[in-house]
GROMACS .gro file of C-alpha atoms in nm:
model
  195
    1UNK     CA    1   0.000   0.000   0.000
    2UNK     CA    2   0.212   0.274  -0.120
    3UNK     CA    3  -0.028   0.598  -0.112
    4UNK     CA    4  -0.399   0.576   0.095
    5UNK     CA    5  -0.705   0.718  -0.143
    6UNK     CA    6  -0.926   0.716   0.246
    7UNK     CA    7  -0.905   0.919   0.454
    8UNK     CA    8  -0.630   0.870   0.776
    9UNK     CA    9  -0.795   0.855   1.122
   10UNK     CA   10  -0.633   1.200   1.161
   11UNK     CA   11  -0.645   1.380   0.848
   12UNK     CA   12  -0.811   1.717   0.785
   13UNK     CA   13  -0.771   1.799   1.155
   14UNK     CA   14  -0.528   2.077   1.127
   15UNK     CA   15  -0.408   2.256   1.453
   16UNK     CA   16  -0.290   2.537   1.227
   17UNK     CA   17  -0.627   2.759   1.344
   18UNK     CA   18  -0.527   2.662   1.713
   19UNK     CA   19  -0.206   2.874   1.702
   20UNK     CA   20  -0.096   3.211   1.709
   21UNK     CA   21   0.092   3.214   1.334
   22UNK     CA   22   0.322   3.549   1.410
   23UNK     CA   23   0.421   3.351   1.726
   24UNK     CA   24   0.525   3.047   1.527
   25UNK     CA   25   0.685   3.229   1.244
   26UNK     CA   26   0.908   3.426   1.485
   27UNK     CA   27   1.042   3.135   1.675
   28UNK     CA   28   1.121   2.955   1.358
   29UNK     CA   29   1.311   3.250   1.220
   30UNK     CA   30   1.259   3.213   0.811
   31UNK     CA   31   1.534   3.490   0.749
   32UNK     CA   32   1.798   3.331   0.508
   33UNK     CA   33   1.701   3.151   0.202
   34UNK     CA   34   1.559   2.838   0.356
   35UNK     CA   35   1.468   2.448   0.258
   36UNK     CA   36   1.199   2.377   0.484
   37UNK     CA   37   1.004   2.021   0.500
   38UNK     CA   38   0.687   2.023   0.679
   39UNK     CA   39   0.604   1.640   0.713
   40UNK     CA   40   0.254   1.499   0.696
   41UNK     CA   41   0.178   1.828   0.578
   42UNK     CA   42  -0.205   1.748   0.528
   43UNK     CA   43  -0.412   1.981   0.329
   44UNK     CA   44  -0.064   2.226   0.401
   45UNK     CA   45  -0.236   2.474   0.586
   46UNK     CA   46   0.106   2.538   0.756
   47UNK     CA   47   0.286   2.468   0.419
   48UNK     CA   48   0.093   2.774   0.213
   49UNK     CA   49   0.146   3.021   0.489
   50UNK     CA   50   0.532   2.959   0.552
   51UNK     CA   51   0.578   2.956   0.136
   52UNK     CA   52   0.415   3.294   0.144
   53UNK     CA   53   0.632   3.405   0.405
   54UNK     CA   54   0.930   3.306   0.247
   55UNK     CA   55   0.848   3.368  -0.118
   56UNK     CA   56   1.165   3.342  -0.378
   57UNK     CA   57   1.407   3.322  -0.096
   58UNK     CA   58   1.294   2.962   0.002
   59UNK     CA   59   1.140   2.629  -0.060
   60UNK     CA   60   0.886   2.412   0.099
   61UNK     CA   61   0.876   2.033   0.088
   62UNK     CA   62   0.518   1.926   0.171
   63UNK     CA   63   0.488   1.553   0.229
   64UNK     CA   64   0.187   1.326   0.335
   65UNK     CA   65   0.075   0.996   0.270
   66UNK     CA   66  -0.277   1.137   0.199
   67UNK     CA   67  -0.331   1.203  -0.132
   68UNK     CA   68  -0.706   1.414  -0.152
   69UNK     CA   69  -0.487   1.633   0.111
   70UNK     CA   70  -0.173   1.668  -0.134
   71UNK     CA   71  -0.418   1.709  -0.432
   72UNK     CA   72  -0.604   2.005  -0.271
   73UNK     CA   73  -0.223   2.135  -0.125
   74UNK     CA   74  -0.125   2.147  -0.511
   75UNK     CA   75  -0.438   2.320  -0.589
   76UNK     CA   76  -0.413   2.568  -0.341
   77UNK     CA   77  -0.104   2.638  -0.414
   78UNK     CA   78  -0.130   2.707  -0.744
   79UNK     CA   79  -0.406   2.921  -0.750
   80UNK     CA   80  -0.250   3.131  -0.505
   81UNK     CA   81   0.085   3.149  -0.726
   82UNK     CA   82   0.275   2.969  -0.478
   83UNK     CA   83   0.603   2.788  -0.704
   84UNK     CA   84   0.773   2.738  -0.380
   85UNK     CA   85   0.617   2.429  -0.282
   86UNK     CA   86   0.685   2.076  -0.370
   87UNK     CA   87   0.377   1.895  -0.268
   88UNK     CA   88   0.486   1.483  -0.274
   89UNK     CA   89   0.267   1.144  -0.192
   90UNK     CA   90   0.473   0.953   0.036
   91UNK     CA   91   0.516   0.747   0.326
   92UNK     CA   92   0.756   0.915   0.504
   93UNK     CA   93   0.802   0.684   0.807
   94UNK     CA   94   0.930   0.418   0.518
   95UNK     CA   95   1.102   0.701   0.296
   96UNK     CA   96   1.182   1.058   0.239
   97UNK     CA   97   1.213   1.158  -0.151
   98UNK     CA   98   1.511   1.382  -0.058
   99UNK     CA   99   1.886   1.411  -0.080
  100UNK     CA  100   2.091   1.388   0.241
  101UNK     CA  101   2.160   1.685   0.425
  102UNK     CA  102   1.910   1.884   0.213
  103UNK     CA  103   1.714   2.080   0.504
  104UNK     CA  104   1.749   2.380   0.683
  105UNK     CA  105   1.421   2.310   0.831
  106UNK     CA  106   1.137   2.016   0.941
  107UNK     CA  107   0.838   2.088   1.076
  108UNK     CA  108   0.618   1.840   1.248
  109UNK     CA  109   0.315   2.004   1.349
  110UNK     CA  110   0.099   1.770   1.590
  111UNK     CA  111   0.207   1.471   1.415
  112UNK     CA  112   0.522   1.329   1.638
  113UNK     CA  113   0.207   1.199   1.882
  114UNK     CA  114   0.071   1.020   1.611
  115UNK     CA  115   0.378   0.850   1.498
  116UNK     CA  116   0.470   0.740   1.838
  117UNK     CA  117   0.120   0.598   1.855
  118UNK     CA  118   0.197   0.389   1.516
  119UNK     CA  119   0.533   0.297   1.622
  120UNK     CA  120   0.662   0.469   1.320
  121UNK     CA  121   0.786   0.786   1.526
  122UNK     CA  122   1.192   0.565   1.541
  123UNK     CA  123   1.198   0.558   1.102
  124UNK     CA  124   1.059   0.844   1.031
  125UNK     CA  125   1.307   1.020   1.274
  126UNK     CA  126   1.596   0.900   1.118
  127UNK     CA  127   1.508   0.981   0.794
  128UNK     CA  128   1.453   1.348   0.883
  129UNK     CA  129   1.837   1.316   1.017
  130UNK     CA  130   1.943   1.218   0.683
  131UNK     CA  131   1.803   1.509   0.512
  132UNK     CA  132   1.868   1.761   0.753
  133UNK     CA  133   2.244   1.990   0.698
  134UNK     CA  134   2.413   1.908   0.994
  135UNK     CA  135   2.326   2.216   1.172
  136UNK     CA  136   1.958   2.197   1.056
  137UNK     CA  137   1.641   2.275   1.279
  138UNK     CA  138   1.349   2.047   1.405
  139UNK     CA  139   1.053   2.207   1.455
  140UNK     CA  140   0.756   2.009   1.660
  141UNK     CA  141   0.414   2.181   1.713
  142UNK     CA  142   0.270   1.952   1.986
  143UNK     CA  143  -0.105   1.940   2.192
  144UNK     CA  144   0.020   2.104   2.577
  145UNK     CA  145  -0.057   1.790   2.787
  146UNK     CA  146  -0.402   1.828   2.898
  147UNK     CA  147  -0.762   1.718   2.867
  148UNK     CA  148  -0.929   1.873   2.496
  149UNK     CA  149  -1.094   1.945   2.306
  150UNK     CA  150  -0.950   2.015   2.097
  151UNK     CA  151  -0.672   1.752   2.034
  152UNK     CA  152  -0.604   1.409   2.051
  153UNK     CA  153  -0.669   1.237   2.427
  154UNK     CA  154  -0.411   1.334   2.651
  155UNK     CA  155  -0.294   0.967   2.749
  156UNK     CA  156  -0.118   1.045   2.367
  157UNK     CA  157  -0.016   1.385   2.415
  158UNK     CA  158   0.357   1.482   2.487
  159UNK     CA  159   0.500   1.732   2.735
  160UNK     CA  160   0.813   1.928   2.618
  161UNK     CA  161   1.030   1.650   2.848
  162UNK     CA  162   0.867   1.379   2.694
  163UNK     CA  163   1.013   1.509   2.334
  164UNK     CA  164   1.369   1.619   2.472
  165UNK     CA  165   1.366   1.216   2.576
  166UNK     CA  166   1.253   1.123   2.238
  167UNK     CA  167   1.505   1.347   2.036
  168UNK     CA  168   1.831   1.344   2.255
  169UNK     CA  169   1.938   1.000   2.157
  170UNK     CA  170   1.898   1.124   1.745
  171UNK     CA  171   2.150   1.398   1.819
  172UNK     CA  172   1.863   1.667   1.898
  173UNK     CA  173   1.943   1.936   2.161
  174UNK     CA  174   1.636   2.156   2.275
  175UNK     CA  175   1.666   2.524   2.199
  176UNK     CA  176   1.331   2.706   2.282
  177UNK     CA  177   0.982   2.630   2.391
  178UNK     CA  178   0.731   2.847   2.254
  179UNK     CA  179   0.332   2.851   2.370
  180UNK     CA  180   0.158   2.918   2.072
  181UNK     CA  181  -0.241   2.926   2.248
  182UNK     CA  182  -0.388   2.803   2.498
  183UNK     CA  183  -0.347   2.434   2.391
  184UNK     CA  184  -0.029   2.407   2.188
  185UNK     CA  185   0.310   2.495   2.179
  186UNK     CA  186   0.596   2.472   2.003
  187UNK     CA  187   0.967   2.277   2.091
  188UNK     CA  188   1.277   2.406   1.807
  189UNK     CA  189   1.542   2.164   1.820
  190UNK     CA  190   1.882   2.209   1.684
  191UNK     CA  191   2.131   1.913   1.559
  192UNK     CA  192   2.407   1.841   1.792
  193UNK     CA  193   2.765   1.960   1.646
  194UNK     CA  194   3.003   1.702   1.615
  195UNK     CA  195   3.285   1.820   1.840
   0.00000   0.00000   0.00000
């Protein structure tokens, strides 16, 4: 099963109307000319408004294993005259479609709870080491860990700890946490130098 044509249990849920954008776009500092990958991007919500942020001086790698979402991304896109983004069908917890050390950027928004769930969180995370340059950025937009609505239960929720546990042994070292509403916030991680 390579792509899914039905829906995923949590497609189309977007917390991208949950958080406070200027926040978000602040603490991920989109300055230089950037590669940024936003993985299981969905319909891209998060995709469209960093590629119109960053315009010519950047590109954004939307991936999901979704295709209606991808499908409506591209459409989006297009009819808002976005050429920055590369909207791709994939699977990314088996394979990302890019070259090795090709990020600045990756952006999980609420989606690292879901893998972990899946028990495709260990995969998918080494595959965003591969692409990122070795002093790339992770970027994980997670539910705070509390009752919802709105977000997934809390028994699947992570706190900022439980993340800095899940990313130290894959060379990540915590930079910044960032509330971004009243139920989400977001952790930037930074690739450990090699000494």
């Amino acid at each position: 099963l390579s792509t899914m044509t039905h829906k995923p249990v949590s497609a189309g849920k977007s917390s991208f109307d949950l958080i406070d954008f200027t926040t978000f776009v602040n603490a991920l500092d989109l300055s230089d000319p950037i590669v940024l990958l936003d993985v299981a991007s969905g319909v891209g919500n998060y995709a469209i408004e960093i590629a119109r942020q960053i315009r010519e001086s950047g590109t954004v790698h939307a991936l999901d294993l979704w295709e209606a979402g991808i499908d409506k991304l591209r459409l989006r896109a297009g009819s808002m005259g976005l050429d920055n983004i590369e909207a791709t069908v994939c699977d990314v917890s088996r394979k990302i479609p890019l070259n090795d050390h090709s990020v600045d950027i990756c952006l999980m928004a609420t989606v690292l709870h879901d893998l972990v769930e899946d028990g495709t969180d260990r995969k998918t995370l080494e595959e965003i080491v591969r692409v990122l340059k070795p002093a790339g950025r992770l970027a994980v937009v997670e539910f705070k860990k509390m009752p919802g609505p709105p977000g997934p239960p809390e028994k699947v929720r992570m706190s900022p700890e439980e993340l800095n546990r899940l990313l130290v042994p894959f060379g990540f070292e915590s930079r910044d946490t960032v509330e971004l509403g009243r139920s989400t916030y977001l952790s930037l991680f930074q690739r450990r130098q090699e000494q």
